[in-house]
mmCIF file of C-alpha atoms in Angstrom:
data_model
loop_
_atom_site.group_PDB
_atom_site.id
_atom_site.type_symbol
_atom_site.label_atom_id
_atom_site.label_comp_id
_atom_site.label_asym_id
_atom_site.label_seq_id
_atom_site.Cartn_x
_atom_site.Cartn_y
_atom_site.Cartn_z
ATOM 1 C CA MET A 111 0.358 34.875 14.687
ATOM 2 C CA MET A 112 1.042 33.177 11.062
ATOM 3 C CA SER A 113 -0.767 30.083 11.612
ATOM 4 C CA PRO A 114 -3.156 28.498 14.511
ATOM 5 C CA GLY A 115 -1.136 25.447 13.868
ATOM 6 C CA PHE A 116 -3.171 22.640 13.728
ATOM 7 C CA VAL A 117 -5.936 21.715 11.065
ATOM 8 C CA TYR A 118 -9.674 22.672 12.477
ATOM 9 C CA GLU A 119 -12.103 20.058 12.347
ATOM 10 C CA PRO A 120 -10.140 17.587 9.855
ATOM 11 C CA TYR A 121 -11.559 15.586 7.904
ATOM 12 C CA CYS A 122 -13.249 12.507 8.444
ATOM 13 C CA VAL A 123 -15.910 10.352 5.481
ATOM 14 C CA ARG A 124 -18.931 10.620 6.619
ATOM 15 C CA GLU A 125 -20.851 6.747 7.062
ATOM 16 C CA PRO A 126 -24.043 6.942 4.716
ATOM 17 C CA ILE A 127 -27.540 6.186 5.961
ATOM 18 C CA PRO A 128 -30.341 4.711 4.400
ATOM 19 C CA PHE A 129 -32.679 7.340 3.038
ATOM 20 C CA TRP A 130 -35.537 5.431 4.849
ATOM 21 C CA LYS A 131 -33.692 5.443 8.648
ATOM 22 C CA ARG A 132 -32.443 9.418 7.975
ATOM 23 C CA LEU A 133 -35.989 10.274 7.344
ATOM 24 C CA PHE A 134 -37.921 8.321 9.664
ATOM 25 C CA THR A 135 -35.721 7.991 12.584
ATOM 26 C CA ARG A 136 -34.080 10.190 15.317
ATOM 27 C CA SER A 137 -30.806 9.774 14.681
ATOM 28 C CA GLY A 138 -31.564 10.167 11.283
ATOM 29 C CA TRP A 139 -32.592 13.517 11.584
ATOM 30 C CA THR A 140 -29.636 14.057 13.916
ATOM 31 C CA ARG A 141 -27.413 13.089 11.408
ATOM 32 C CA THR A 142 -29.439 15.360 8.771
ATOM 33 C CA LYS A 143 -29.032 18.162 11.015
ATOM 34 C CA GLU A 144 -25.186 17.435 11.413
ATOM 35 C CA ASP A 145 -24.761 17.602 7.294
ATOM 36 C CA VAL A 146 -26.790 20.654 7.631
ATOM 37 C CA ILE A 147 -24.666 22.569 9.839
ATOM 38 C CA LEU A 148 -21.408 20.869 8.071
ATOM 39 C CA GLU A 149 -22.371 22.155 4.552
ATOM 40 C CA MET A 150 -23.449 25.741 5.911
ATOM 41 C CA LYS A 151 -19.762 25.809 7.863
ATOM 42 C CA ASN A 152 -18.079 24.951 4.457
ATOM 43 C CA ALA A 153 -20.540 27.667 2.592
ATOM 44 C CA TYR A 154 -19.853 30.208 4.953
ATOM 45 C CA ALA A 155 -15.928 29.784 5.186
ATOM 46 C CA VAL A 156 -15.812 30.225 1.245
ATOM 47 C CA SER A 157 -18.169 32.944 1.489
ATOM 48 C CA ARG A 158 -15.810 34.648 3.914
ATOM 49 C CA LEU A 159 -12.966 34.150 1.876
ATOM 50 C CA ARG A 160 -14.225 35.125 -1.288
ATOM 51 C CA LYS A 161 -15.538 38.497 0.104
ATOM 52 C CA LYS A 162 -11.682 39.291 1.492
ATOM 53 C CA THR A 163 -9.695 37.911 -1.315
ATOM 54 C CA GLY A 164 -11.811 37.628 -4.368
ATOM 55 C CA TYR A 165 -11.100 33.583 -4.264
ATOM 56 C CA THR A 166 -12.002 31.564 -7.218
ATOM 57 C CA LYS A 167 -11.942 27.691 -7.092
ATOM 58 C CA LYS A 168 -10.094 27.389 -10.866
ATOM 59 C CA GLN A 169 -8.088 29.664 -9.891
ATOM 60 C CA PHE A 170 -7.311 28.600 -6.076
ATOM 61 C CA TYR A 171 -6.816 24.389 -7.530
ATOM 62 C CA ASP A 172 -4.010 26.407 -10.190
ATOM 63 C CA GLN A 173 -2.286 27.432 -6.964
ATOM 64 C CA ALA A 174 -2.996 24.029 -4.856
ATOM 65 C CA PHE A 175 -1.760 22.215 -7.370
ATOM 66 C CA ASN A 176 1.586 23.907 -8.187
ATOM 67 C CA ILE A 177 2.091 24.006 -4.477
ATOM 68 C CA TYR A 178 1.230 20.409 -4.264
ATOM 69 C CA LYS A 179 3.567 19.408 -6.907
ATOM 70 C CA GLU A 180 6.460 21.729 -5.734
ATOM 71 C CA VAL A 181 6.155 19.976 -2.279
ATOM 72 C CA ASN A 182 6.341 16.545 -3.345
ATOM 73 C CA LYS A 183 9.409 17.146 -5.701
ATOM 74 C CA LEU A 184 11.062 18.886 -2.415
ATOM 75 C CA MET A 185 10.366 15.955 0.043
ATOM 76 C CA ALA A 186 11.673 13.556 -2.505
ATOM 77 C CA GLN A 187 15.022 15.603 -2.940
ATOM 78 C CA GLY A 188 15.025 16.110 0.461
ATOM 79 C CA ASP A 189 15.396 19.956 0.600
ATOM 80 C CA THR A 190 13.693 20.794 3.776
ATOM 81 C CA SER A 191 14.941 24.696 3.811
ATOM 82 C CA SER A 192 12.942 25.076 0.302
ATOM 83 C CA LEU A 193 10.214 23.794 1.777
ATOM 84 C CA ARG A 194 9.838 26.215 4.612
ATOM 85 C CA LYS A 195 8.053 28.877 2.726
ATOM 86 C CA ALA A 196 5.156 26.087 1.122
ATOM 87 C CA LEU A 197 4.332 24.759 4.782
ATOM 88 C CA THR A 198 3.247 26.345 7.914
ATOM 89 C CA ASP A 199 5.581 25.845 11.210
ATOM 90 C CA SER A 200 4.020 22.570 12.231
ATOM 91 C CA MET A 201 3.431 20.919 8.934
ATOM 92 C CA HIS A 202 7.621 21.280 8.275
ATOM 93 C CA SER A 203 8.498 20.042 11.659
ATOM 94 C CA THR A 204 6.671 17.164 10.375
ATOM 95 C CA VAL A 205 7.717 16.917 6.753
ATOM 96 C CA LYS A 206 11.438 17.328 7.887
ATOM 97 C CA ASN A 207 11.179 14.284 10.471
ATOM 98 C CA GLU A 208 9.722 12.148 7.795
ATOM 99 C CA ILE A 209 12.308 12.689 5.503
ATOM 100 C CA LYS A 210 15.233 12.401 8.130
ATOM 101 C CA ARG A 211 13.010 8.303 8.580
ATOM 102 C CA ARG A 212 13.257 8.438 5.030
ATOM 103 C CA GLU A 213 16.487 8.542 4.264
ATOM 104 C CA SER A 214 17.641 6.245 7.376
ATOM 105 C CA LYS A 215 15.824 3.450 4.879
ATOM 106 C CA TRP A 216 16.801 4.866 1.187
ATOM 107 C CA LYS A 217 19.538 7.142 0.059
ATOM 108 C CA SER A 218 17.339 8.609 -2.631
ATOM 109 C CA VAL A 219 13.783 8.697 -4.306
ATOM 110 C CA HIS A 220 12.579 9.378 -7.784
ATOM 111 C CA LEU A 221 8.905 10.781 -7.516
ATOM 112 C CA GLU A 222 7.643 11.504 -10.829
ATOM 113 C CA LEU A 223 4.142 13.611 -11.094
ATOM 114 C CA VAL A 224 2.287 12.885 -14.245
ATOM 115 C CA GLU A 225 0.220 15.865 -15.290
ATOM 116 C CA PRO A 226 -3.043 16.863 -15.487
ATOM 117 C CA ALA A 227 -4.605 15.864 -11.999
ATOM 118 C CA VAL A 228 -6.742 13.081 -12.495
ATOM 119 C CA SER A 229 -9.145 14.976 -9.772
ATOM 120 C CA ILE A 230 -9.097 17.496 -7.327
ATOM 121 C CA ARG A 231 -12.177 18.054 -5.283
ATOM 122 C CA THR A 232 -12.993 20.522 -1.943
ATOM 123 C CA LEU A 233 -13.501 17.831 0.853
ATOM 124 C CA ARG A 234 -14.140 20.974 3.467
ATOM 125 C CA ALA A 235 -13.845 24.741 4.282
ATOM 126 C CA ARG A 236 -13.154 26.040 7.439
ATOM 127 C CA MET A 237 -12.871 29.499 9.371
ATOM 128 C CA ILE A 238 -10.960 29.956 12.306
ATOM 129 C CA GLY A 239 -11.715 33.405 13.615
ATOM 130 C CA LEU A 240 -9.417 34.811 16.174
ATOM 131 C CA ASP A 241 -11.228 37.800 17.374
ATOM 132 C CA LYS A 242 -15.091 37.495 17.845
ATOM 133 C CA ASN A 243 -15.337 41.039 17.246
ATOM 134 C CA ASP A 244 -13.400 41.178 14.069
ATOM 135 C CA LEU A 245 -14.558 38.166 11.601
ATOM 136 C CA ASP A 246 -12.071 39.601 9.213
ATOM 137 C CA LYS A 247 -9.098 38.526 11.508
ATOM 138 C CA ALA A 248 -9.370 34.950 10.725
ATOM 139 C CA PHE A 249 -7.607 31.783 9.031
ATOM 140 C CA ILE A 250 -8.909 30.058 6.339
ATOM 141 C CA GLN A 251 -8.646 26.493 6.014
ATOM 142 C CA LEU A 252 -9.586 24.312 2.828
ATOM 143 C CA THR A 253 -8.814 20.450 2.548
ATOM 144 C CA LEU A 254 -8.322 19.312 -0.371
ATOM 145 C CA GLU A 255 -8.512 15.972 -2.041
ATOM 146 C CA PHE A 256 -5.892 15.079 -5.222
ATOM 147 C CA VAL A 257 -6.385 11.913 -7.111
ATOM 148 C CA THR A 258 -2.810 11.934 -9.169
ATOM 149 C CA LYS A 259 -0.979 9.782 -11.165
ATOM 150 C CA GLN A 260 2.757 9.048 -10.080
ATOM 151 C CA LYS A 261 6.111 7.287 -10.591
ATOM 152 C CA PHE A 262 7.836 6.191 -7.626
ATOM 153 C CA GLU A 263 11.521 4.727 -7.109
ATOM 154 C CA ALA A 264 14.007 4.145 -4.291
ATOM 155 C CA TYR A 265 17.385 3.696 -4.195
ATOM 156 C CA ASN A 266 20.479 2.374 -1.500
ATOM 157 C CA SER A 267 22.757 3.912 -1.015
ATOM 158 C CA LYS A 268 25.034 1.947 -3.586
ATOM 159 C CA GLY A 269 22.396 2.970 -6.571
ATOM 160 C CA GLU A 270 20.040 -0.214 -6.545
ATOM 161 C CA VAL A 271 16.241 0.057 -6.458
ATOM 162 C CA VAL A 272 15.354 -1.375 -3.645
ATOM 163 C CA SER A 273 11.166 -0.178 -3.601
ATOM 164 C CA GLY A 274 9.061 0.985 -6.626
ATOM 165 C CA ASP A 275 9.181 1.161 -10.334
ATOM 166 C CA LYS A 276 9.895 4.343 -12.308
ATOM 167 C CA SER A 277 8.330 3.100 -14.844
ATOM 168 C CA LYS A 278 4.758 2.403 -14.167
ATOM 169 C CA GLU A 279 2.391 4.862 -13.259
ATOM 170 C CA VAL A 280 0.897 4.795 -10.021
ATOM 171 C CA LEU A 281 -2.942 6.377 -8.722
ATOM 172 C CA VAL A 282 -2.627 8.269 -5.736
ATOM 173 C CA LYS A 283 -4.566 9.678 -3.923
ATOM 174 C CA ASP A 284 -3.718 12.598 -0.858
ATOM 175 C CA ILE A 285 -5.781 14.687 1.188
ATOM 176 C CA TRP A 286 -4.215 18.379 1.854
ATOM 177 C CA VAL A 287 -5.063 20.765 3.922
ATOM 178 C CA PHE A 288 -4.167 24.278 3.116
ATOM 179 C CA GLU A 289 -4.512 27.560 4.925
ATOM 180 C CA ARG A 290 -4.381 31.336 4.248
ATOM 181 C CA SER A 291 -4.941 34.029 6.554
ATOM 182 C CA LEU A 292 -7.682 36.939 6.087
ATOM 183 C CA PHE A 293 -5.482 39.674 8.333
ATOM 184 C CA HIS A 294 -2.028 39.583 6.986
ATOM 185 C CA PRO A 295 -1.370 41.793 4.114
ATOM 186 C CA GLY A 296 0.602 39.626 1.307
ATOM 187 C CA ALA A 297 -0.518 36.097 3.205
ATOM 188 C CA TYR A 298 -0.327 33.461 0.315
ATOM 189 C CA TRP A 299 -1.665 29.424 0.576
ATOM 190 C CA ARG A 300 0.368 27.018 2.796
ATOM 191 C CA VAL A 301 0.257 23.624 3.511
ATOM 192 C CA CYS A 302 -0.758 23.206 7.367
ATOM 193 C CA GLY A 303 -1.435 19.149 7.216
ATOM 194 C CA ARG A 304 -2.378 16.056 5.673
ATOM 195 C CA ILE A 305 -5.481 13.653 6.196
ATOM 196 C CA THR A 306 -5.180 9.804 6.336
ATOM 197 C CA LEU A 307 -8.289 7.855 6.264
#
């Protein structure tokens, strides 16, 4: 098994609740318990990742940002075969269909990522265990939020601009899920999903 093929417990924004409600109501106590459990799952997944791979946040952010740049560039070029290495099978199928839909409207696109990224942060970490007797037989999924500046322009079949303006920078927020096996030799990070809020 190279990938579970789904995003486990996809990230969603938790509704903020007032301090007094959190402390003095039954629903507040329940919510506090849920929040603590979510954070414990994050910590456990990251600790297993560190133990098995020597994970460091800076090193992972560098790798993830390079994958993010490469995938965006290849998507803009419509190069589905080169995308296969950076994406899981289910994500590759999704992206291939998106490119086909885009090419039916626009002949080509220009996408330029302005470096460095404005911010990158981890929103969620999850471990998907495949065998309850062997904790190392698992996949790790890390959900990252990228805030970047990008330049975009789309062209029709005559080469005329139909959308965007490549001279203007636009602030873009993307939430991507990266996945890595803990038990395959030579495993590397791949994109297994994107989340829209």
